[in-house]
Coordinates of C-alpha atoms in Angstrom, one line a residue:
Chain A
X313 CA -23.3 -27.0 -27.9
X314 CA -24.1 -24.2 -30.0
X315 CA -24.1 -22.6 -26.5
X316 CA -20.8 -22.2 -26.2
X317 CA -20.0 -20.5 -29.8
X318 CA -20.9 -16.7 -28.9
X319 CA -19.5 -13.5 -28.9
X320 CA -19.0 -12.1 -25.7
X321 CA -17.2 -8.4 -25.0
X322 CA -16.5 -7.3 -21.0
X323 CA -15.1 -4.4 -20.9
X324 CA -14.3 -3.2 -16.5
X325 CA -13.3 0.3 -17.7
X326 CA -11.8 1.2 -13.9
X327 CA -11.2 -1.3 -11.7
X328 CA -12.1 -0.2 -8.0
X329 CA -9.6 -1.7 -5.0
X330 CA -6.7 -1.3 -7.0
X331 CA -4.0 1.2 -6.3
X332 CA -4.0 3.6 -9.2
X333 CA -6.2 3.5 -12.7
X334 CA -6.3 0.3 -15.1
X335 CA -8.6 -1.2 -17.2
X336 CA -9.5 -4.9 -18.5
X337 CA -10.0 -5.6 -21.9
X338 CA -11.8 -9.6 -22.7
X339 CA -13.0 -11.4 -25.7
X340 CA -14.0 -14.6 -25.9
X341 CA -14.6 -15.8 -29.0
X342 CA -17.0 -19.4 -29.8
X343 CA -16.1 -20.4 -26.5
X344 CA -12.0 -19.3 -26.6
X345 CA -10.2 -16.1 -24.4
X346 CA -9.3 -14.2 -28.0
X347 CA -8.5 -11.2 -26.1
X348 CA -6.8 -10.6 -22.6
X349 CA -5.4 -7.4 -21.7
X350 CA -4.3 -6.0 -18.8
X351 CA -4.4 -1.9 -19.6
X352 CA -2.8 0.5 -17.0
X353 CA -3.7 3.5 -18.4
X354 CA -2.6 6.3 -15.7
X355 CA -0.7 8.3 -16.3
X356 CA 3.2 7.5 -16.7
X357 CA 4.7 9.3 -13.7
X358 CA 8.4 9.6 -15.1
X359 CA 9.6 9.7 -11.9
X360 CA 13.1 8.1 -13.2
X361 CA 13.7 11.1 -15.1
X362 CA 12.8 13.2 -11.7
X363 CA 15.5 11.9 -10.0
X364 CA 18.0 12.5 -12.8
X365 CA 21.2 15.7 -11.6
X366 CA 19.9 15.5 -8.4
X367 CA 21.9 15.3 -4.9
X368 CA 22.0 11.7 -2.9
X369 CA 21.0 13.5 0.1
X370 CA 17.4 14.6 -1.6
X371 CA 16.9 10.7 -3.2
X372 CA 15.5 9.1 -0.3
X373 CA 12.8 11.5 0.4
X374 CA 11.9 11.5 -3.4
X375 CA 11.5 8.5 -4.0
X376 CA 9.5 8.0 -0.4
X377 CA 6.8 10.1 -3.1
X378 CA 6.0 7.5 -5.5
X379 CA 4.0 5.7 -3.6
X380 CA 1.5 6.4 -0.6
X381 CA 1.3 2.6 0.4
X382 CA 4.7 2.1 0.1
X383 CA 7.0 4.4 0.4
X384 CA 9.4 2.5 3.1
X385 CA 10.3 0.2 0.1
X386 CA 11.7 3.3 -2.7
X387 CA 13.3 4.6 0.3
X388 CA 15.6 1.7 2.1
X389 CA 15.4 -0.1 -1.2
X390 CA 17.8 3.7 -2.5
X391 CA 19.3 3.7 0.3
X392 CA 19.8 0.2 0.2
X393 CA 22.0 0.5 -3.1
X394 CA 23.9 3.9 -2.7
X395 CA 25.3 2.9 0.7
X396 CA 26.8 0.3 -1.1
X397 CA 28.5 2.0 -3.7
X398 CA 29.7 4.9 -1.3
X399 CA 31.0 2.0 0.3
X400 CA 28.8 2.4 4.0
X401 CA 29.0 0.0 6.9
X402 CA 25.6 0.8 9.0
X403 CA 25.8 1.0 12.3
X404 CA 24.1 -2.0 13.9
X405 CA 21.1 -0.1 15.2
X406 CA 20.6 1.6 11.7
X407 CA 20.5 -1.6 10.2
X408 CA 18.1 -3.1 12.8
X409 CA 16.0 -0.6 12.8
X410 CA 15.8 0.2 8.3
X411 CA 14.2 -3.4 8.7
X412 CA 11.7 -2.5 11.5
X413 CA 10.7 0.3 10.1
X414 CA 10.3 -1.6 6.9
X415 CA 7.5 -3.8 9.3
X416 CA 5.7 -1.4 9.5
X417 CA 5.3 -0.7 6.6
X418 CA 4.2 -4.4 5.6
X419 CA 2.3 -4.7 9.1
X420 CA 0.5 -1.2 7.3
X421 CA -0.1 -2.4 3.0
X422 CA -1.3 -6.6 4.3
X423 CA -3.7 -4.8 6.5
X424 CA -5.3 -2.4 4.4
X425 CA -5.1 -5.1 1.3
X426 CA -6.7 -7.7 3.2
X427 CA -9.0 -5.6 5.1
X428 CA -10.5 -3.0 2.7
X429 CA -9.0 -4.7 -1.0
X430 CA -9.5 -8.3 -1.3
X431 CA -11.6 -10.0 1.5
X432 CA -15.1 -8.1 0.3
X433 CA -13.9 -10.0 -2.7
X434 CA -14.5 -13.4 -1.6
X435 CA -18.3 -12.7 1.5
X436 CA -19.8 -11.7 -2.2
X437 CA -19.6 -8.1 -0.8
X438 CA -18.7 -4.8 -3.0
X439 CA -16.7 -2.9 -0.6
X440 CA -15.1 -3.2 2.7
X441 CA -18.3 -1.0 4.3
X442 CA -20.2 -4.4 3.3
X443 CA -17.5 -6.7 4.6
X444 CA -17.9 -4.6 7.7
X445 CA -21.5 -5.1 8.5
X446 CA -21.2 -9.1 8.0
X447 CA -17.9 -9.6 9.7
X448 CA -17.7 -6.9 12.0
X449 CA -15.3 -8.1 14.7
X450 CA -12.7 -9.2 11.7
X451 CA -12.7 -5.5 9.9
X452 CA -12.5 -3.9 13.4
X453 CA -9.4 -6.4 14.0
X454 CA -7.4 -4.7 10.2
X455 CA -7.9 -1.9 10.5
X456 CA -6.7 -2.1 14.4
X457 CA -3.4 -3.7 12.9
X458 CA -3.3 -1.1 9.9
X459 CA -3.3 1.6 12.4
X460 CA -0.6 0.1 14.5
X461 CA 1.9 -0.4 10.9
X462 CA 0.7 3.1 10.3
X463 CA 2.4 3.8 14.0
X464 CA 5.6 2.0 13.4
X465 CA 6.4 4.2 9.5
X466 CA 5.7 6.9 12.2
X467 CA 8.7 6.3 14.6
X468 CA 11.5 6.3 12.7
X469 CA 9.9 8.3 9.6
X470 CA 7.8 11.0 11.2
X471 CA 5.0 10.7 9.5
X472 CA 3.3 7.2 8.2
X473 CA 1.8 8.7 4.2
X474 CA 5.1 9.8 2.5
X475 CA 8.0 9.6 5.2
X476 CA 11.5 11.7 6.1
X477 CA 13.1 9.8 8.6
X478 CA 15.6 7.4 6.0
X479 CA 19.1 9.5 4.9
X480 CA 21.9 8.0 3.8
X481 CA 23.7 5.7 6.4
X482 CA 21.5 5.8 8.4
X483 CA 18.0 7.7 9.8
X484 CA 17.6 11.2 10.8
X485 CA 16.7 10.7 14.2
X486 CA 16.5 7.8 16.6
X487 CA 13.0 7.6 18.7
X488 CA 13.5 7.7 22.0
X489 CA 13.4 4.4 24.0
X490 CA 10.5 5.9 25.9
X491 CA 8.4 5.8 22.9
X492 CA 9.8 2.5 22.1
X493 CA 8.9 1.0 24.8
X494 CA 5.2 2.2 24.3
X495 CA 5.2 0.7 20.8
X496 CA 6.8 -2.9 22.1
X497 CA 3.1 -3.1 24.6
X498 CA 1.4 -2.8 21.1
X499 CA 3.6 -4.6 19.1
X500 CA 3.4 -7.4 22.1
X501 CA -0.5 -6.7 22.7
X502 CA -1.1 -7.4 18.9
X503 CA 0.3 -10.7 18.6
X504 CA -2.5 -12.7 19.9
X505 CA -5.2 -10.3 16.7
X506 CA -2.5 -11.0 13.8
X507 CA -2.2 -15.2 15.3
X508 CA -6.5 -15.0 14.3
X509 CA -6.2 -13.2 11.3
X510 CA -3.9 -16.3 10.2
X511 CA -6.1 -18.8 10.5
X512 CA -9.7 -16.9 9.1
X513 CA -7.4 -16.2 6.2
X514 CA -7.0 -19.4 5.9
X515 CA -10.3 -20.4 6.2
X516 CA -12.1 -18.3 3.2
X517 CA -12.6 -20.3 0.7
X518 CA -10.8 -19.1 -2.4
X519 CA -10.8 -20.7 -5.7
X520 CA -8.2 -23.3 -6.5
X521 CA -6.4 -22.7 -9.1
X522 CA -3.2 -24.8 -9.9
X523 CA -0.6 -23.2 -12.3
X524 CA 2.9 -23.6 -12.9
X525 CA 5.0 -20.1 -12.8
X526 CA 8.1 -19.3 -11.1
X527 CA 8.5 -17.6 -8.2
X528 CA 11.2 -14.7 -7.6
X529 CA 12.0 -12.8 -4.3
X530 CA 14.8 -12.3 -2.1
X531 CA 16.5 -14.7 -0.1
X532 CA 18.7 -13.6 3.1
X533 CA 20.8 -16.5 4.2
X534 CA 19.5 -16.1 7.7
X535 CA 15.9 -14.1 7.9
X536 CA 13.2 -13.9 6.0
X537 CA 13.2 -11.6 3.1
X538 CA 12.4 -7.9 3.8
X539 CA 15.6 -5.8 3.2
X540 CA 18.6 -8.4 3.2
X541 CA 19.5 -10.9 0.8
X542 CA 20.4 -12.2 -3.4
X543 CA 17.5 -12.7 -5.7
X544 CA 16.7 -16.1 -5.6
X545 CA 14.0 -17.8 -8.1
X546 CA 11.8 -21.4 -7.5
X547 CA 13.7 -22.8 -10.6
X548 CA 17.6 -22.7 -8.7
X549 CA 18.4 -18.8 -9.3
X550 CA 20.7 -18.0 -7.1
X551 CA 22.1 -14.8 -8.4
X552 CA 23.6 -11.3 -6.8
X553 CA 21.1 -8.0 -6.9
X554 CA 24.1 -6.6 -9.6
X555 CA 23.2 -9.5 -12.3
X556 CA 19.3 -8.8 -12.1
X557 CA 19.6 -7.4 -15.8
X558 CA 21.4 -10.7 -16.5
X559 CA 18.0 -12.4 -16.3
X560 CA 15.2 -9.9 -15.8
X561 CA 14.1 -7.4 -19.0
X562 CA 11.4 -4.9 -19.6
X563 CA 9.8 -4.3 -22.4
X564 CA 7.0 -1.6 -23.4
X565 CA 3.6 -2.6 -24.8
X566 CA 1.4 -0.6 -26.7
X567 CA -1.6 -0.6 -24.1
X568 CA 0.1 -0.3 -20.6
X569 CA 2.0 2.7 -19.5
X570 CA 3.8 0.2 -17.2
X571 CA 6.7 -1.8 -18.5
X572 CA 5.9 -5.5 -19.0
X573 CA 8.8 -7.8 -17.4
X574 CA 10.8 -11.2 -18.1
X575 CA 12.3 -13.5 -16.4
X576 CA 14.6 -15.2 -19.5
X577 CA 11.4 -14.2 -21.4
X578 CA 8.6 -16.0 -19.5
X579 CA 5.9 -14.1 -17.0
X580 CA 7.0 -15.0 -13.0
X581 CA 5.2 -14.2 -10.2
X582 CA 6.5 -11.5 -7.1
X583 CA 4.7 -10.6 -4.3
X584 CA 3.9 -12.2 -0.6
X585 CA 3.4 -15.4 -2.1
X586 CA 6.8 -16.1 -4.1
X587 CA 8.4 -15.2 -0.9
X588 CA 6.7 -17.4 1.3
X589 CA 6.9 -20.5 -1.5
X590 CA 11.4 -20.0 -1.2
X591 CA 11.8 -17.9 2.0
X592 CA 8.8 -20.0 4.6
X593 CA 12.3 -22.2 6.0
X594 CA 12.8 -18.3 6.9
X595 CA 10.2 -18.1 9.6
X596 CA 10.1 -18.6 12.9
X597 CA 9.2 -21.5 14.6
X598 CA 6.1 -20.7 15.7
X599 CA 4.4 -19.3 13.2
X600 CA 6.0 -22.0 10.1
X601 CA 4.2 -24.6 13.3
X602 CA 0.9 -22.2 12.8
X603 CA 0.5 -21.9 9.2
X604 CA 1.2 -25.9 9.0
X605 CA -1.9 -26.4 11.8
X606 CA -3.5 -24.4 8.4
X607 CA -3.1 -26.8 6.2
X608 CA -1.3 -24.9 3.9
X609 CA 1.6 -27.0 2.0
X610 CA 4.2 -24.8 0.2
X611 CA 5.1 -23.6 -2.5
X612 CA 1.5 -23.2 -3.5
X613 CA 1.1 -23.5 -7.1
X614 CA -2.6 -21.0 -6.2
X615 CA -1.7 -17.7 -6.3
X616 CA -5.2 -17.4 -4.4
X617 CA -3.5 -17.9 -1.4
X618 CA -1.6 -14.5 -0.7
X619 CA -4.2 -13.3 0.7
X620 CA -2.9 -16.2 3.8
X621 CA 0.2 -15.6 2.9
X622 CA 0.0 -11.6 3.9
X623 CA -2.0 -12.8 6.9
X624 CA 1.9 -14.6 7.7
X625 CA 3.7 -11.9 6.7
X626 CA 1.7 -9.6 9.4
X627 CA 2.9 -11.5 12.3
X628 CA 6.1 -12.1 10.8
X629 CA 6.5 -8.4 10.9
X630 CA 5.5 -8.0 14.6
X631 CA 7.3 -10.5 15.6
X632 CA 10.0 -9.5 14.1
X633 CA 9.2 -6.0 14.9
X634 CA 8.8 -6.8 19.0
X635 CA 12.7 -8.8 18.8
X636 CA 14.8 -6.1 16.7
X637 CA 13.6 -3.7 19.6
X638 CA 13.6 -5.4 22.9
X639 CA 16.5 -4.1 24.7
X640 CA 16.6 -0.8 22.5
X641 CA 18.9 2.5 23.1
X642 CA 19.0 5.3 21.7
X643 CA 22.4 5.6 20.0
X644 CA 25.0 8.1 19.7
X645 CA 24.3 8.9 16.2
X646 CA 21.6 7.1 14.0
X647 CA 24.0 8.0 11.7
X648 CA 27.2 8.0 9.9
X649 CA 28.7 10.3 7.2
X650 CA 29.0 9.4 3.9
X651 CA 31.9 10.3 0.5
X652 CA 30.3 9.8 -2.2
X653 CA 32.2 8.6 -5.5
X654 CA 30.9 7.4 -8.9
X655 CA 30.0 4.8 -10.0
X656 CA 26.8 2.5 -10.5
X657 CA 24.6 1.5 -6.8
X658 CA 21.8 -1.2 -7.1
X659 CA 20.2 -2.4 -4.5
X660 CA 16.9 -5.1 -3.9
X661 CA 14.3 -4.8 -1.4
X662 CA 11.4 -6.6 -1.2
X663 CA 8.4 -4.4 -1.0
X664 CA 4.6 -5.5 0.3
X665 CA 3.9 -6.9 -3.3
X666 CA 7.1 -7.8 -4.3
X667 CA 11.0 -7.2 -5.2
X668 CA 11.4 -3.7 -5.5
X669 CA 15.0 -3.2 -7.4
X670 CA 16.7 0.5 -8.4
X671 CA 19.4 1.2 -9.8
X672 CA 21.5 4.7 -10.1
X673 CA 24.0 5.7 -12.2
X674 CA 25.9 8.2 -10.2
X675 CA 28.2 11.1 -10.8
X676 CA 31.2 12.1 -8.4
X677 CA 29.8 14.8 -6.6
X678 CA 27.1 12.3 -5.8
X679 CA 24.9 13.3 -8.5
X680 CA 22.2 11.3 -10.2
X681 CA 23.2 10.8 -14.1
X682 CA 20.6 8.4 -14.4
X683 CA 17.9 5.5 -12.5
X684 CA 15.9 2.9 -12.8
X685 CA 13.3 1.8 -10.9
X686 CA 11.4 -1.9 -11.5
X687 CA 8.3 -1.8 -8.9
X688 CA 6.9 -5.1 -8.8
X689 CA 3.7 -4.5 -10.4
X690 CA 5.3 -4.1 -13.6
X691 CA 7.4 -7.7 -12.4
X692 CA 4.0 -9.1 -12.0
X693 CA 1.9 -8.2 -14.9
X694 CA 2.0 -10.3 -17.3
X695 CA 2.1 -13.2 -14.9
X696 CA -1.6 -11.9 -14.0
X697 CA -2.7 -11.6 -17.6
X698 CA -1.2 -15.2 -17.5
X699 CA -3.0 -16.0 -14.7
X700 CA -6.2 -14.2 -15.8
X701 CA -6.4 -16.6 -19.4
X702 CA -5.6 -19.9 -16.5
X703 CA -7.9 -18.7 -14.1
X704 CA -11.1 -18.4 -16.6
X705 CA -10.2 -21.3 -18.2
X706 CA -10.5 -23.3 -14.6
X707 CA -13.9 -21.0 -13.7
X708 CA -15.1 -21.5 -17.2
X709 CA -15.8 -18.8 -19.4
X710 CA -19.8 -19.5 -19.7
X711 CA -20.7 -17.3 -16.4
X712 CA -23.2 -14.6 -17.2
X713 CA -20.6 -11.4 -17.9
X714 CA -21.0 -10.3 -14.9
X715 CA -18.9 -13.0 -12.7
X716 CA -17.0 -13.8 -15.9
X717 CA -16.5 -9.7 -14.7
X718 CA -15.9 -10.0 -11.2
X719 CA -13.7 -13.0 -11.2
X720 CA -11.3 -11.3 -12.7
X721 CA -11.4 -8.3 -10.6
X722 CA -10.5 -11.4 -8.0
X723 CA -7.3 -11.9 -9.5
X724 CA -6.4 -9.3 -10.2
X725 CA -6.7 -7.8 -7.0
X726 CA -5.6 -10.6 -5.7
X727 CA -1.7 -9.1 -6.2
X728 CA -2.5 -6.3 -4.7
X729 CA -1.1 -4.2 -8.3
X730 CA -0.6 -0.8 -7.4
X731 CA -0.7 0.7 -10.4
X732 CA 0.6 3.9 -9.5
X733 CA 4.1 3.1 -8.6
X734 CA 4.4 0.5 -11.5
X735 CA 3.2 3.9 -14.9
X736 CA 5.9 5.3 -13.8
X737 CA -4.0 0.7 -14.0
X738 CA -8.1 -1.1 -14.6
X739 CA -11.7 -0.1 -16.8
X740 CA -12.5 -5.0 -18.3
X741 CA -13.9 -4.5 -21.6
X742 CA -15.0 -8.1 -22.8
X743 CA -16.1 -9.1 -25.8
X744 CA -17.7 -12.3 -27.3
Chain B
X85 CA -19.0 18.8 29.1
X86 CA -19.9 16.4 26.7
X87 CA -15.9 14.9 24.9
X88 CA -14.9 17.0 21.6
X89 CA -12.4 16.0 19.4
X90 CA -11.6 18.6 16.6
X91 CA -10.0 16.9 12.9
X92 CA -8.7 18.8 10.3
X93 CA -8.0 17.3 7.6
X94 CA -5.6 18.4 4.9
X95 CA -2.8 17.9 2.9
X96 CA 0.8 20.7 1.7
X97 CA -1.0 20.9 -1.5
X98 CA -2.8 25.1 -1.7
X99 CA -6.1 25.6 -0.6
X100 CA -6.0 21.8 0.2
X101 CA -4.9 23.1 3.7
X102 CA -8.2 24.5 4.5
X103 CA -8.4 21.8 7.4
X104 CA -4.6 22.4 8.5
X105 CA -6.0 25.9 8.8
X106 CA -9.1 26.0 10.9
X107 CA -6.9 23.7 13.5
X108 CA -4.3 26.4 13.7
X109 CA -6.8 29.1 14.4
X110 CA -9.3 27.3 16.6
X111 CA -5.4 26.1 18.1
X112 CA -5.2 30.0 18.6
X113 CA -8.6 30.1 20.0
X114 CA -7.7 27.8 22.9
X115 CA -10.1 25.3 21.3
X116 CA -7.7 21.8 20.5
X117 CA -7.6 20.9 17.6
X118 CA -5.6 18.5 15.5
X119 CA -4.3 18.5 11.7
X120 CA -4.5 15.4 10.4
X121 CA -2.4 14.6 6.7
X122 CA -4.7 11.8 4.8
X123 CA -5.4 10.2 7.7
X124 CA -7.3 7.1 5.5
X125 CA -9.0 4.6 7.3
X126 CA -7.0 6.0 10.1
X127 CA -9.9 8.3 10.5
X128 CA -11.9 5.4 11.9
X129 CA -10.0 5.7 15.1
X130 CA -10.4 8.3 15.7
X131 CA -13.4 9.1 15.6
X132 CA -13.7 7.0 18.8
X133 CA -14.0 7.8 21.9
X134 CA -15.8 10.4 22.5
X135 CA -18.7 12.5 22.3
X136 CA -18.7 14.1 19.2
X137 CA -16.5 15.1 16.6
X138 CA -16.2 17.7 14.3
X139 CA -14.3 17.3 11.3
X140 CA -13.4 19.9 8.7
X141 CA -12.0 19.5 5.4
X142 CA -11.3 20.9 1.3
X143 CA -14.4 19.7 -0.7
X144 CA -15.2 21.6 -4.6
X145 CA -18.3 21.1 -4.8
X146 CA -18.8 23.9 -7.8
X147 CA -19.3 26.7 -5.0
X148 CA -16.9 29.3 -4.8
X149 CA -14.0 29.0 -3.1
X150 CA -14.3 30.3 0.9
X151 CA -17.8 28.9 0.8
X152 CA -18.4 27.2 4.0
X153 CA -21.3 24.0 3.9
X154 CA -22.6 21.8 6.4
X155 CA -23.2 17.9 6.2
X156 CA -25.7 16.4 7.7
X157 CA -25.3 12.8 7.8
X158 CA -27.9 12.2 5.4
X159 CA -25.8 14.2 2.9
X160 CA -23.1 11.2 2.7
X161 CA -25.3 8.1 4.1
X162 CA -25.5 5.4 1.5
X163 CA -21.8 6.3 0.0
X164 CA -20.3 2.9 -1.0
X165 CA -18.6 2.8 -3.5
X166 CA -16.1 1.3 -5.5
X167 CA -13.1 2.1 -3.1
X168 CA -9.1 2.0 -3.7
X169 CA -6.8 2.7 -1.2
X170 CA -5.3 5.8 -3.1
X171 CA -8.5 7.4 -2.4
X172 CA -9.6 6.2 0.7
X173 CA -11.7 9.4 1.8
X174 CA -13.2 11.1 4.6
X175 CA -16.1 9.7 3.2
X176 CA -15.1 6.7 2.7
X177 CA -13.9 6.1 6.2
X178 CA -17.5 8.0 7.8
X179 CA -19.2 5.1 6.1
X180 CA -17.1 2.1 7.3
X181 CA -17.3 3.6 11.1
X182 CA -21.1 3.6 11.0
X183 CA -20.7 0.2 9.6
X184 CA -18.9 -1.0 12.5
X185 CA -21.0 1.2 14.6
X186 CA -18.4 3.5 15.5
X187 CA -19.8 6.8 15.1
X188 CA -19.7 9.3 17.4
X189 CA -23.2 10.6 18.4
X190 CA -22.5 14.0 17.5
X191 CA -20.7 14.3 13.9
X192 CA -20.5 18.0 12.8
X193 CA -18.8 17.8 9.1
X194 CA -17.3 20.6 8.0
X195 CA -16.9 21.5 4.3
X196 CA -14.7 24.7 3.3
X197 CA -14.9 25.0 -1.0
X198 CA -11.0 25.1 -2.9
X199 CA -10.5 26.6 -6.0
X200 CA -6.2 24.8 -6.8
X201 CA -5.0 22.0 -4.7
X202 CA -1.5 22.8 -6.3
X203 CA 1.3 20.9 -4.9
X204 CA 3.6 22.7 -2.6
X205 CA 1.6 26.2 -3.3
X206 CA 0.4 28.8 -0.6
X207 CA -3.5 28.8 0.2
X208 CA -5.5 31.8 -1.5
X209 CA -6.6 34.7 0.7
X210 CA -10.6 33.0 0.6
X211 CA -10.1 29.6 1.9
X212 CA -7.9 31.5 4.4
X213 CA -10.3 34.2 5.7
X214 CA -12.7 30.9 5.3
X215 CA -11.0 28.9 7.5
X216 CA -10.6 31.9 10.4
X217 CA -13.9 32.3 10.0
X218 CA -14.8 29.1 10.9
X219 CA -12.9 28.6 13.4
X220 CA -14.4 31.4 14.8
X221 CA -18.2 29.7 14.8
X222 CA -16.5 26.5 15.8
X223 CA -15.7 28.3 18.8
X224 CA -17.7 30.2 19.9
X225 CA -20.2 27.4 20.0
X226 CA -18.1 25.2 22.1
X227 CA -18.0 28.1 24.2
X228 CA -21.4 28.4 24.5
X229 CA -21.7 24.7 24.8
X230 CA -19.7 24.4 28.3

């Protein structure tokens, strides 16, 4: 058809409702995508270089500064890596409270993304403020859940933005039993909100994409993957944290200040849907039953199901925090002593946006010789570009520019990219 | 007297502590007030349950450092820019609260003009002086209202 033979250039100069600064360039020639680039132009942040020469005791507070939304992920991953190198056996109390602390971050980050960033797209709204006029009760519920996540982070981290509670060997302090009792009451009261949120997100009409991709997430012997376990992929890979470099590689691309990661040379998915695809058998039976009620078949090949996956993980995080805080007692000491030694420390946990891997080469005095941090967004970057290409083909390229732009933004926002973490990204430039 | 909540917003970055400095001065004058560190969307919940909220924040409006401006609702109504959670600011939170019908009956929003906001830096003299003066004014008006 002659009208298909047009040349379209769409540019999104700054993508909104994502964390950090990036852009998208799309060019369609003769009805074919000839160029599609997710351009991350936020300046590189050089965090790994800043860490060199720093003492191990400084690392948790420094890496918390990488992200205002997911500082706990950075702190816990760094602590896990160094504690493994220093042969530190955490007390059962500290081990459980690390998971509780992390649950706070999942609740906060996922609630924020669902309600303030992603959901407006599916209701034809340009912002959460517009969505609030359309679905006030749902937005209020989201804000309540987000505030609860923040409160849980504050409980163990002294504040929810860049918390300072974690130390190598445990925590600096332990909350009182009275504060934990009060928190448990709030967590229990929030369960119906989280259950209703799963039903709400599952009922939101999303594009019916069907794509083949490899899901990568950590996997634990019996718990849903958060802060423990090895690395697994949907093609059967099951490796220890230390074997990451044997299977995953990062590379530079000229248009991005974030590195691209590949699994055996191919794009792959990390994040809530990858986790749910690989770990749904680790969900408590009650949550599995609720998920079955929604009709969501797992593993899912539609990344738009990330929305409901986040809601499922909010309920999981509430349930886990409640379970782990049952019978809470203030420990004799919230931390155990640490003796540094030279060697390589590696750690891997599940940040809200996906797998987060750290590697530190440490000297005998406990100082960093060099550091490498592989955040979720740089791992998803190639997958986002692949998804955009496939999703646009499925959507159809003959839509008006505005519709193409919005579809691209939906795809990108659905990954909840954290460009600030990855630059260490969105302006859409479409040409056709 | 109506229930009043005084909130000073800031961060530990130079002049961006303006709201916190005003809260410190208010506490010294016996007025209950809270410091908030970049509350984002959590500000919405802090606007609920009281009749009168006084918000003090740093601003960069091109004026001289230390200049204080009081914003009326028409100054920010209709504000609906694209949001990012990293940049979810006071006006975003106020617009969201308004959409949810969650604004208090009375809201006073004060901005203190700042010069620079370098992480870890001390606030400048003009901002310190302005914060104390604004606090004194607020305390006096609240006192009159008793």
